[in-house]
mmCIF file of C-alpha atoms in Angstrom:
data_model
loop_
_atom_site.group_PDB
_atom_site.id
_atom_site.type_symbol
_atom_site.label_atom_id
_atom_site.label_comp_id
_atom_site.label_asym_id
_atom_site.label_seq_id
_atom_site.Cartn_x
_atom_site.Cartn_y
_atom_site.Cartn_z
ATOM 1 C CA MET A 48 -20.930 4.800 -3.625
ATOM 2 C CA SER A 49 -20.373 5.711 0.106
ATOM 3 C CA LEU A 50 -19.012 3.620 2.970
ATOM 4 C CA CYS A 51 -21.934 5.612 5.139
ATOM 5 C CA GLY A 52 -22.719 2.773 7.775
ATOM 6 C CA ASP A 53 -19.959 0.354 7.197
ATOM 7 C CA VAL A 54 -17.775 -1.243 9.795
ATOM 8 C CA CYS A 55 -14.115 -0.892 8.706
ATOM 9 C CA VAL A 56 -11.256 -2.456 10.041
ATOM 10 C CA VAL A 57 -8.018 -0.819 9.213
ATOM 11 C CA THR A 58 -4.874 -2.869 10.146
ATOM 12 C CA GLY A 59 -1.724 -1.088 10.738
ATOM 13 C CA ALA A 60 -3.949 1.659 11.756
ATOM 14 C CA CYS A 61 -1.604 3.583 14.178
ATOM 15 C CA GLY A 62 1.289 3.634 11.039
ATOM 16 C CA PHE A 63 2.170 6.627 8.536
ATOM 17 C CA LEU A 64 -0.678 5.519 6.259
ATOM 18 C CA GLY A 65 -2.862 3.719 8.489
ATOM 19 C CA LYS A 66 -3.588 7.074 10.566
ATOM 20 C CA ARG A 67 -3.828 9.247 7.714
ATOM 21 C CA LEU A 68 -6.599 6.787 6.360
ATOM 22 C CA VAL A 69 -8.594 6.753 9.295
ATOM 23 C CA LYS A 70 -8.762 10.564 9.316
ATOM 24 C CA LEU A 71 -9.769 10.534 5.844
ATOM 25 C CA LEU A 72 -12.377 8.134 6.514
ATOM 26 C CA LEU A 73 -13.711 10.170 9.358
ATOM 27 C CA GLN A 74 -14.016 13.235 7.615
ATOM 28 C CA GLU A 75 -15.523 12.103 4.234
ATOM 29 C CA GLU A 76 -17.742 9.059 5.039
ATOM 30 C CA LYS A 77 -20.135 8.734 7.780
ATOM 31 C CA THR A 78 -18.654 5.134 8.668
ATOM 32 C CA ALA A 79 -20.436 3.325 11.905
ATOM 33 C CA GLU A 80 -17.334 2.049 12.982
ATOM 34 C CA ILE A 81 -13.650 1.876 12.484
ATOM 35 C CA ARG A 82 -11.739 -0.887 14.087
ATOM 36 C CA PHE A 83 -8.178 0.092 14.649
ATOM 37 C CA LEU A 84 -5.914 -3.171 14.220
ATOM 38 C CA ASP A 85 -2.450 -2.858 15.610
ATOM 39 C CA LYS A 86 -0.101 -4.165 17.745
ATOM 40 C CA HIS A 87 -0.263 -1.359 20.098
ATOM 41 C CA VAL A 88 -2.612 1.521 19.739
ATOM 42 C CA PRO A 89 -1.384 4.794 21.951
ATOM 43 C CA PRO A 90 -4.264 6.456 23.681
ATOM 44 C CA GLN A 91 -3.525 9.619 21.955
ATOM 45 C CA VAL A 92 -3.685 8.272 18.702
ATOM 46 C CA LEU A 93 -7.669 8.086 19.448
ATOM 47 C CA GLN A 94 -7.481 11.631 21.213
ATOM 48 C CA SER A 95 -6.048 13.140 18.267
ATOM 49 C CA LEU A 96 -9.356 12.156 16.202
ATOM 50 C CA GLU A 97 -11.901 13.112 18.739
ATOM 51 C CA ASP A 98 -12.710 16.524 16.713
ATOM 52 C CA CYS A 99 -13.318 14.914 13.494
ATOM 53 C CA ARG A 100 -14.934 11.315 14.960
ATOM 54 C CA GLY A 101 -18.665 12.647 14.926
ATOM 55 C CA GLU A 102 -20.718 9.761 15.772
ATOM 56 C CA THR A 103 -18.381 6.956 14.383
ATOM 57 C CA LYS A 104 -17.153 4.420 16.849
ATOM 58 C CA LEU A 105 -13.499 3.969 17.069
ATOM 59 C CA SER A 106 -12.193 0.285 18.510
ATOM 60 C CA VAL A 107 -9.166 -0.751 19.612
ATOM 61 C CA PHE A 108 -7.900 -4.345 18.664
ATOM 62 C CA GLU A 109 -4.506 -4.862 19.887
ATOM 63 C CA GLY A 110 -2.959 -8.042 18.774
ATOM 64 C CA ASP A 111 -0.604 -10.272 16.111
ATOM 65 C CA ILE A 112 -1.309 -10.420 12.658
ATOM 66 C CA ARG A 113 -0.155 -13.936 12.960
ATOM 67 C CA ASP A 114 -3.122 -15.051 15.358
ATOM 68 C CA GLY A 115 -5.998 -16.260 13.096
ATOM 69 C CA GLU A 116 -8.691 -16.305 16.251
ATOM 70 C CA PHE A 117 -7.553 -12.315 16.827
ATOM 71 C CA LEU A 118 -8.274 -11.407 13.436
ATOM 72 C CA ARG A 119 -11.795 -13.103 13.320
ATOM 73 C CA LYS A 120 -12.604 -11.442 16.347
ATOM 74 C CA ALA A 121 -11.832 -8.020 14.734
ATOM 75 C CA CYS A 122 -13.274 -8.777 11.274
ATOM 76 C CA ARG A 123 -16.707 -10.271 12.795
ATOM 77 C CA GLY A 124 -19.463 -7.756 11.749
ATOM 78 C CA ALA A 125 -17.565 -5.981 9.369
ATOM 79 C CA SER A 126 -17.997 -5.245 5.957
ATOM 80 C CA THR A 127 -14.380 -3.799 4.322
ATOM 81 C CA VAL A 128 -10.910 -4.298 5.290
ATOM 82 C CA PHE A 129 -8.002 -2.315 4.695
ATOM 83 C CA HIS A 130 -4.797 -4.280 4.964
ATOM 84 C CA ILE A 131 -1.999 -1.940 5.364
ATOM 85 C CA ALA A 132 0.110 -3.591 7.981
ATOM 86 C CA SER A 133 3.376 -5.145 6.934
ATOM 87 C CA ILE A 134 7.410 -5.090 7.759
ATOM 88 C CA ILE A 135 8.834 -2.638 5.642
ATOM 89 C CA ASP A 136 12.717 -3.670 5.402
ATOM 90 C CA VAL A 137 15.136 -2.617 2.381
ATOM 91 C CA ILE A 138 18.187 -3.688 3.902
ATOM 92 C CA ASP A 139 16.998 -7.259 5.070
ATOM 93 C CA SER A 140 17.872 -6.444 8.644
ATOM 94 C CA VAL A 141 14.807 -8.215 9.569
ATOM 95 C CA GLU A 142 14.794 -12.421 9.880
ATOM 96 C CA TYR A 143 12.995 -13.873 6.542
ATOM 97 C CA SER A 144 10.802 -16.235 9.034
ATOM 98 C CA GLU A 145 9.545 -12.900 10.897
ATOM 99 C CA ILE A 146 9.011 -10.832 7.557
ATOM 100 C CA TYR A 147 7.432 -13.990 5.905
ATOM 101 C CA GLY A 148 5.315 -14.477 8.840
ATOM 102 C CA VAL A 149 3.688 -10.944 9.053
ATOM 103 C CA ASN A 150 3.478 -10.124 5.284
ATOM 104 C CA VAL A 151 2.483 -13.296 3.881
ATOM 105 C CA LYS A 152 0.963 -15.396 6.479
ATOM 106 C CA GLY A 153 -0.519 -12.552 8.110
ATOM 107 C CA THR A 154 -2.197 -11.679 4.870
ATOM 108 C CA GLN A 155 -3.548 -15.194 4.416
ATOM 109 C CA LEU A 156 -4.880 -15.427 7.694
ATOM 110 C CA LEU A 157 -6.805 -12.003 7.433
ATOM 111 C CA LEU A 158 -8.066 -13.471 3.882
ATOM 112 C CA GLU A 159 -9.397 -16.522 5.608
ATOM 113 C CA ALA A 160 -10.785 -14.417 8.611
ATOM 114 C CA CYS A 161 -12.523 -12.285 6.335
ATOM 115 C CA ILE A 162 -14.128 -15.422 4.463
ATOM 116 C CA GLN A 163 -15.015 -17.003 7.640
ATOM 117 C CA GLU A 164 -16.468 -13.807 9.111
ATOM 118 C CA ASN A 165 -18.083 -12.540 5.374
ATOM 119 C CA ILE A 166 -16.173 -9.662 4.735
ATOM 120 C CA ALA A 167 -17.265 -8.188 1.534
ATOM 121 C CA SER A 168 -14.228 -5.979 0.415
ATOM 122 C CA PHE A 169 -10.498 -6.130 0.993
ATOM 123 C CA ILE A 170 -8.049 -3.439 -0.255
ATOM 124 C CA TYR A 171 -4.479 -4.406 0.212
ATOM 125 C CA THR A 172 -1.870 -2.247 0.446
ATOM 126 C CA SER A 173 0.868 -3.469 -1.764
ATOM 127 C CA THR A 174 4.234 -1.502 -3.125
ATOM 128 C CA VAL A 175 6.074 -0.757 -6.312
ATOM 129 C CA GLU A 176 8.885 -2.658 -5.155
ATOM 130 C CA VAL A 177 6.866 -5.995 -6.073
ATOM 131 C CA MET A 178 7.712 -4.577 -9.579
ATOM 132 C CA GLY A 179 11.061 -3.986 -9.037
ATOM 133 C CA PRO A 180 13.779 -2.999 -10.012
ATOM 134 C CA ASN A 181 15.624 -5.733 -11.001
ATOM 135 C CA PRO A 182 19.254 -6.160 -9.964
ATOM 136 C CA ARG A 183 20.242 -5.084 -13.703
ATOM 137 C CA GLY A 184 18.475 -1.801 -12.960
ATOM 138 C CA ASP A 185 16.602 -1.824 -16.102
ATOM 139 C CA PRO A 186 14.386 1.382 -16.263
ATOM 140 C CA ILE A 187 10.859 1.785 -16.472
ATOM 141 C CA ILE A 188 9.393 5.119 -17.945
ATOM 142 C CA ASN A 189 5.865 6.112 -17.199
ATOM 143 C CA GLY A 190 4.838 2.331 -16.580
ATOM 144 C CA SER A 191 1.499 1.030 -16.637
ATOM 145 C CA GLU A 192 -0.177 -2.353 -14.997
ATOM 146 C CA ASP A 193 0.296 -3.708 -18.639
ATOM 147 C CA THR A 194 4.146 -3.056 -18.359
ATOM 148 C CA VAL A 195 6.191 -6.294 -18.983
ATOM 149 C CA TYR A 196 9.437 -6.328 -16.992
ATOM 150 C CA GLU A 197 11.708 -9.174 -15.596
ATOM 151 C CA SER A 198 11.508 -8.127 -11.721
ATOM 152 C CA SER A 199 13.866 -11.054 -10.091
ATOM 153 C CA LEU A 200 13.314 -9.704 -6.847
ATOM 154 C CA LYS A 201 16.110 -9.683 -4.432
ATOM 155 C CA PHE A 202 14.647 -7.685 -1.188
ATOM 156 C CA ASN A 203 13.145 -10.273 1.146
ATOM 157 C CA TYR A 204 10.306 -7.174 1.735
ATOM 158 C CA SER A 205 9.385 -7.503 -2.149
ATOM 159 C CA LYS A 206 9.073 -11.052 -2.505
ATOM 160 C CA THR A 207 6.894 -11.396 0.708
ATOM 161 C CA LYS A 208 4.739 -8.061 -0.598
ATOM 162 C CA LYS A 209 4.536 -9.682 -3.968
ATOM 163 C CA GLU A 210 3.499 -12.980 -2.763
ATOM 164 C CA ALA A 211 1.044 -11.564 -0.268
ATOM 165 C CA GLU A 212 -0.586 -9.377 -3.228
ATOM 166 C CA GLU A 213 -0.793 -12.463 -5.225
ATOM 167 C CA ARG A 214 -2.726 -14.351 -2.729
ATOM 168 C CA THR A 215 -4.964 -11.319 -2.301
ATOM 169 C CA LEU A 216 -5.960 -11.183 -5.868
ATOM 170 C CA ARG A 217 -6.448 -14.662 -6.166
ATOM 171 C CA ALA A 218 -8.839 -14.680 -3.275
ATOM 172 C CA ASN A 219 -11.065 -12.543 -5.259
ATOM 173 C CA GLY A 220 -14.792 -14.257 -5.848
ATOM 174 C CA GLU A 221 -14.075 -16.427 -2.833
ATOM 175 C CA ALA A 222 -17.411 -17.571 -1.169
ATOM 176 C CA LEU A 223 -18.247 -16.189 2.022
ATOM 177 C CA GLN A 224 -20.079 -18.448 4.629
ATOM 178 C CA ASN A 225 -23.351 -16.379 4.062
ATOM 179 C CA GLY A 226 -23.361 -17.162 0.181
ATOM 180 C CA GLY A 227 -21.907 -13.861 -1.218
ATOM 181 C CA ARG A 228 -18.525 -13.435 -2.679
ATOM 182 C CA LEU A 229 -15.111 -11.516 -1.516
ATOM 183 C CA ALA A 230 -13.842 -8.725 -3.773
ATOM 184 C CA THR A 231 -10.219 -7.961 -3.460
ATOM 185 C CA CYS A 232 -7.982 -5.548 -5.058
ATOM 186 C CA ALA A 233 -4.268 -4.169 -4.545
ATOM 187 C CA LEU A 234 -2.894 -0.747 -4.713
ATOM 188 C CA ARG A 235 0.863 -0.382 -5.596
ATOM 189 C CA PRO A 236 1.519 3.315 -4.626
ATOM 190 C CA MET A 237 5.309 4.520 -5.330
ATOM 191 C CA TYR A 238 7.375 5.703 -2.521
ATOM 192 C CA ILE A 239 5.282 7.697 0.201
ATOM 193 C CA TYR A 240 6.071 10.994 1.408
ATOM 194 C CA GLY A 241 4.328 13.389 3.906
ATOM 195 C CA GLU A 242 3.853 14.200 7.438
ATOM 196 C CA GLY A 243 4.978 11.186 9.493
ATOM 197 C CA CYS A 244 7.165 9.577 6.791
ATOM 198 C CA ARG A 245 10.122 8.149 9.002
ATOM 199 C CA PHE A 246 12.402 8.154 5.935
ATOM 200 C CA LEU A 247 12.203 11.643 5.319
ATOM 201 C CA LEU A 248 12.932 12.541 8.866
ATOM 202 C CA GLY A 249 15.994 9.832 8.761
ATOM 203 C CA HIS A 250 17.338 11.864 5.853
ATOM 204 C CA MET A 251 16.974 15.171 7.736
ATOM 205 C CA GLY A 252 18.735 13.825 10.918
ATOM 206 C CA ASP A 253 21.553 12.746 8.638
ATOM 207 C CA GLY A 254 21.986 16.017 7.212
ATOM 208 C CA VAL A 255 21.688 17.731 10.600
ATOM 209 C CA ARG A 256 24.890 15.473 11.570
ATOM 210 C CA ASN A 257 26.579 16.376 8.246
ATOM 211 C CA GLN A 258 26.654 20.162 8.867
ATOM 212 C CA ASN A 259 23.198 20.544 6.931
ATOM 213 C CA VAL A 260 24.478 19.199 4.097
ATOM 214 C CA LEU A 261 22.123 15.861 2.704
ATOM 215 C CA TYR A 262 24.000 12.707 1.461
ATOM 216 C CA ARG A 263 23.984 11.982 -2.420
ATOM 217 C CA MET A 264 22.755 8.696 -2.808
ATOM 218 C CA SER A 265 21.051 8.832 -6.107
ATOM 219 C CA VAL A 266 22.489 9.935 -9.386
ATOM 220 C CA ARG A 267 20.022 12.771 -10.855
ATOM 221 C CA GLU A 268 19.303 11.106 -13.765
ATOM 222 C CA ALA A 269 17.668 8.039 -11.677
ATOM 223 C CA LEU A 270 14.152 9.631 -11.902
ATOM 224 C CA VAL A 271 10.964 8.239 -9.537
ATOM 225 C CA ASN A 272 7.884 9.760 -8.922
ATOM 226 C CA PRO A 273 6.848 9.514 -5.491
ATOM 227 C CA VAL A 274 3.297 9.869 -4.122
ATOM 228 C CA TYR A 275 2.075 11.906 -1.154
ATOM 229 C CA VAL A 276 0.443 10.247 1.717
ATOM 230 C CA GLY A 277 -3.179 12.007 1.715
ATOM 231 C CA ASN A 278 -3.447 11.080 -2.033
ATOM 232 C CA VAL A 279 -2.646 7.456 -1.465
ATOM 233 C CA ALA A 280 -5.135 7.381 1.342
ATOM 234 C CA THR A 281 -7.791 8.792 -1.207
ATOM 235 C CA ALA A 282 -6.813 5.908 -3.640
ATOM 236 C CA HIS A 283 -7.706 3.568 -0.482
ATOM 237 C CA LEU A 284 -11.162 5.175 -0.080
ATOM 238 C CA GLN A 285 -11.974 5.067 -3.929
ATOM 239 C CA ALA A 286 -10.863 1.630 -4.241
ATOM 240 C CA ALA A 287 -13.180 0.841 -1.234
ATOM 241 C CA ARG A 288 -16.058 2.690 -2.896
ATOM 242 C CA SER A 289 -15.818 0.949 -6.043
ATOM 243 C CA LEU A 290 -15.439 -2.716 -4.760
ATOM 244 C CA LYS A 291 -18.680 -1.810 -3.085
ATOM 245 C CA ASP A 292 -20.396 -0.603 -6.023
ATOM 246 C CA PRO A 293 -22.138 -3.335 -7.859
ATOM 247 C CA GLN A 294 -21.583 -1.885 -11.218
ATOM 248 C CA ARG A 295 -17.535 -1.487 -10.796
ATOM 249 C CA ARG A 296 -16.952 -4.280 -8.483
ATOM 250 C CA GLN A 297 -16.603 -6.911 -11.255
ATOM 251 C CA THR A 298 -14.010 -4.513 -13.195
ATOM 252 C CA VAL A 299 -11.912 -3.627 -10.198
ATOM 253 C CA GLY A 300 -12.082 -7.179 -8.342
ATOM 254 C CA GLY A 301 -9.193 -9.157 -8.603
ATOM 255 C CA LYS A 302 -6.737 -6.502 -9.974
ATOM 256 C CA PHE A 303 -3.573 -4.205 -8.949
ATOM 257 C CA PHE A 304 -3.363 -0.358 -9.563
ATOM 258 C CA PHE A 305 -0.322 1.609 -9.623
ATOM 259 C CA ILE A 306 -0.684 4.812 -7.527
ATOM 260 C CA SER A 307 1.040 8.066 -8.320
ATOM 261 C CA ASP A 308 0.383 11.738 -8.494
ATOM 262 C CA ASP A 309 1.297 14.891 -10.019
ATOM 263 C CA THR A 310 4.946 14.947 -7.971
ATOM 264 C CA PRO A 311 7.334 15.557 -10.780
ATOM 265 C CA PRO A 312 9.608 12.794 -11.368
ATOM 266 C CA VAL A 313 13.175 13.261 -9.737
ATOM 267 C CA SER A 314 15.752 11.120 -8.174
ATOM 268 C CA TYR A 315 15.189 9.999 -4.409
ATOM 269 C CA SER A 316 18.190 12.093 -3.315
ATOM 270 C CA ASP A 317 17.151 14.914 -5.139
ATOM 271 C CA PHE A 318 13.665 14.886 -4.008
ATOM 272 C CA ASN A 319 15.115 14.967 -0.104
ATOM 273 C CA HIS A 320 16.773 18.416 -1.281
ATOM 274 C CA VAL A 321 13.663 19.783 -3.119
ATOM 275 C CA VAL A 322 11.529 19.517 0.487
ATOM 276 C CA LEU A 323 14.127 20.243 2.628
ATOM 277 C CA ALA A 324 16.176 22.933 0.740
ATOM 278 C CA PRO A 325 13.651 25.681 2.537
ATOM 279 C CA LEU A 326 14.868 24.811 6.137
ATOM 280 C CA GLY A 327 18.243 25.398 5.270
ATOM 281 C CA PHE A 328 19.776 22.109 3.554
ATOM 282 C CA SER A 329 21.878 21.838 0.529
ATOM 283 C CA ILE A 330 23.064 18.492 -0.999
ATOM 284 C CA GLN A 331 26.419 17.170 -2.033
ATOM 285 C CA GLU A 332 26.879 17.650 -5.843
ATOM 286 C CA ASN A 333 28.535 13.674 -6.326
ATOM 287 C CA PHE A 334 28.990 10.541 -4.721
ATOM 288 C CA MET A 335 31.730 10.600 -1.710
ATOM 289 C CA VAL A 336 32.855 7.700 -4.149
ATOM 290 C CA PRO A 337 32.342 6.731 -7.562
ATOM 291 C CA LEU A 338 29.147 4.465 -7.930
ATOM 292 C CA ARG A 339 30.987 1.741 -9.434
ATOM 293 C CA PHE A 340 33.282 1.640 -6.495
ATOM 294 C CA PHE A 341 30.230 2.001 -3.995
ATOM 295 C CA TYR A 342 29.060 -1.543 -5.818
ATOM 296 C CA VAL A 343 32.249 -2.974 -5.027
ATOM 297 C CA VAL A 344 32.472 -1.826 -1.423
ATOM 298 C CA CYS A 345 28.574 -3.114 -0.936
ATOM 299 C CA PHE A 346 29.520 -6.540 -2.307
ATOM 300 C CA PHE A 347 32.538 -7.035 0.185
ATOM 301 C CA MET A 348 30.544 -5.973 3.026
ATOM 302 C CA GLU A 349 27.829 -8.141 2.199
ATOM 303 C CA THR A 350 30.377 -11.275 1.562
ATOM 304 C CA VAL A 351 31.719 -10.315 5.225
ATOM 305 C CA CYS A 352 28.323 -10.420 6.779
ATOM 306 C CA LEU A 353 27.248 -13.669 4.992
ATOM 307 C CA MET A 354 30.599 -15.263 6.359
ATOM 308 C CA LEU A 355 30.077 -14.181 9.894
ATOM 309 C CA ARG A 356 26.383 -15.427 9.663
ATOM 310 C CA PRO A 357 27.100 -18.703 11.575
ATOM 311 C CA PHE A 358 28.500 -16.854 14.864
ATOM 312 C CA ILE A 359 26.949 -13.064 14.669
ATOM 313 C CA ARG A 360 24.286 -11.261 12.624
ATOM 314 C CA ILE A 361 25.484 -7.964 10.991
ATOM 315 C CA VAL A 362 23.421 -6.044 8.451
ATOM 316 C CA PRO A 363 25.373 -3.579 6.570
ATOM 317 C CA PRO A 364 23.607 -0.036 6.325
ATOM 318 C CA VAL A 365 23.574 -0.062 2.408
ATOM 319 C CA ASN A 366 23.595 -2.971 0.037
ATOM 320 C CA ARG A 367 23.913 -3.710 -3.757
ATOM 321 C CA GLN A 368 20.000 -3.986 -4.270
ATOM 322 C CA LEU A 369 19.347 -0.705 -2.152
ATOM 323 C CA LEU A 370 22.135 0.931 -4.442
ATOM 324 C CA THR A 371 20.339 -0.320 -7.654
ATOM 325 C CA MET A 372 16.836 0.854 -6.265
ATOM 326 C CA LEU A 373 17.967 4.339 -5.610
ATOM 327 C CA ASN A 374 19.543 4.888 -9.141
ATOM 328 C CA THR A 375 16.869 3.155 -11.369
ATOM 329 C CA THR A 376 14.601 5.322 -13.195
ATOM 330 C CA PHE A 377 11.054 3.709 -12.150
ATOM 331 C CA THR A 378 8.149 5.861 -12.689
ATOM 332 C CA PHE A 379 4.321 4.858 -13.294
ATOM 333 C CA SER A 380 1.357 6.453 -14.219
ATOM 334 C CA TYR A 381 -2.130 6.304 -12.201
ATOM 335 C CA GLN A 382 -4.265 6.436 -15.263
ATOM 336 C CA LYS A 383 -5.807 3.022 -14.935
ATOM 337 C CA ALA A 384 -6.784 3.894 -11.240
ATOM 338 C CA LYS A 385 -8.273 7.140 -12.483
ATOM 339 C CA GLN A 386 -10.647 5.305 -15.202
ATOM 340 C CA GLU A 387 -11.353 2.321 -13.041
ATOM 341 C CA LEU A 388 -11.174 3.714 -9.523
ATOM 342 C CA GLY A 389 -12.373 6.757 -10.151
ATOM 343 C CA TYR A 390 -8.776 7.924 -8.469
ATOM 344 C CA MET A 391 -7.965 11.776 -8.844
ATOM 345 C CA PRO A 392 -5.378 12.915 -6.548
ATOM 346 C CA GLN A 393 -6.753 15.498 -3.742
ATOM 347 C CA TYR A 394 -3.676 17.214 -2.997
ATOM 348 C CA SER A 395 -1.536 18.981 -5.690
ATOM 349 C CA TRP A 396 2.192 18.904 -5.529
ATOM 350 C CA ALA A 397 2.665 22.326 -4.398
ATOM 351 C CA GLU A 398 0.003 21.605 -1.205
ATOM 352 C CA ALA A 399 1.870 18.240 -0.643
ATOM 353 C CA ARG A 400 5.250 19.872 -0.638
ATOM 354 C CA ARG A 401 4.043 22.743 1.667
ATOM 355 C CA HIS A 402 2.276 20.295 4.095
ATOM 356 C CA THR A 403 5.528 18.111 4.127
ATOM 357 C CA ARG A 404 7.904 20.999 4.937
ATOM 358 C CA GLU A 405 5.926 22.433 7.532
ATOM 359 C CA TRP A 406 5.712 18.995 9.161
ATOM 360 C CA LEU A 407 9.627 18.799 8.692
ATOM 361 C CA ALA A 408 10.066 22.308 9.750
ATOM 362 C CA SER A 409 7.952 21.452 13.084
ATOM 363 C CA GLU A 410 10.532 18.544 13.658
ATOM 364 C CA LEU A 411 13.585 19.985 13.062
ATOM 365 C CA PRO A 412 14.153 21.474 16.312
ATOM 366 C CA LEU A 413 13.587 18.727 18.354
ATOM 367 C CA GLU A 414 15.795 16.269 15.868
ATOM 368 C CA ARG A 415 18.702 19.183 16.499
ATOM 369 C CA GLU A 416 18.194 18.700 20.115
ATOM 370 C CA ARG A 417 18.042 15.059 19.796
ATOM 371 C CA ILE A 418 21.157 14.716 17.863
ATOM 372 C CA TRP A 419 23.409 17.304 19.683
ATOM 373 C CA SER A 420 22.241 16.098 22.976
ATOM 374 C CA LYS A 421 24.080 12.782 22.511
#
């Protein structure tokens, strides 16, 4: 089932995943219009898509996702919404009211706009972090959508994404103004890497400051399975096709799907090394301090920051839950997405690694100049 002739709204269209999805829509689907919904859309983003735009109209909607009237205007006349926009925060640096307002209330307002404006399909970009890991660091190996796990989420990011996902799935089957029904689904990607990944860029910058030695924040045994951004974009496209297909719509609607690919399971720190080693980076063999002691240090930092909160807001760069996330085996299969969405990774591990490495190589001179010029 094709999205040919459809009008698609992409929230967070100028972000890491959003830009990749828009490009994929332009390359593989003859959509009538793609609407960029973001706080700010730089002109160069649209200019970079001119070569693959074809006859597709590119429209810009700049505004706040917490503005219901703005969302109704952006959705009017559209058929499919890809809701990617959210605040990502794993150190709790953002005030809870802010992250809840964007991640939860923004999603709710967008769902209401879809119902009012007769949107047929709604694809929500969730995250593996709505599953955990829990504070105990209980592992999951090759988990599935049926895996039972006591999550006890700690991050405000995880909590708000979980609530937004639940609201999205509950909205499946809601009656539209025109008598139709809204179909929704949620995708839970693993840690997403690839060209434009700010986390990889940050790790590379830290390595440059540390004489081309990457910091170790994960034990080697804490396996995760990152997923390439091009494959996550493919999963979104397949989800939209499935929700449009009358036969698959009933099967897919109201469900969530884990999205991974064939990237080999490895720890977060060792993954950074895998993609950066060809650029001359090594990695620390062990933690600078024992991991248990690191937890104690984080506990004291968190306690001091909490005591100072009435007077000044200080956010420690690392907390215990982040350490747990980085040091817990947490891998998931994409078999359900393959069976029900028809999702298959478009890029192999070798291709994904090469594209990522080439992008990092192009950024490395700029990163070195930026760091050493300070």
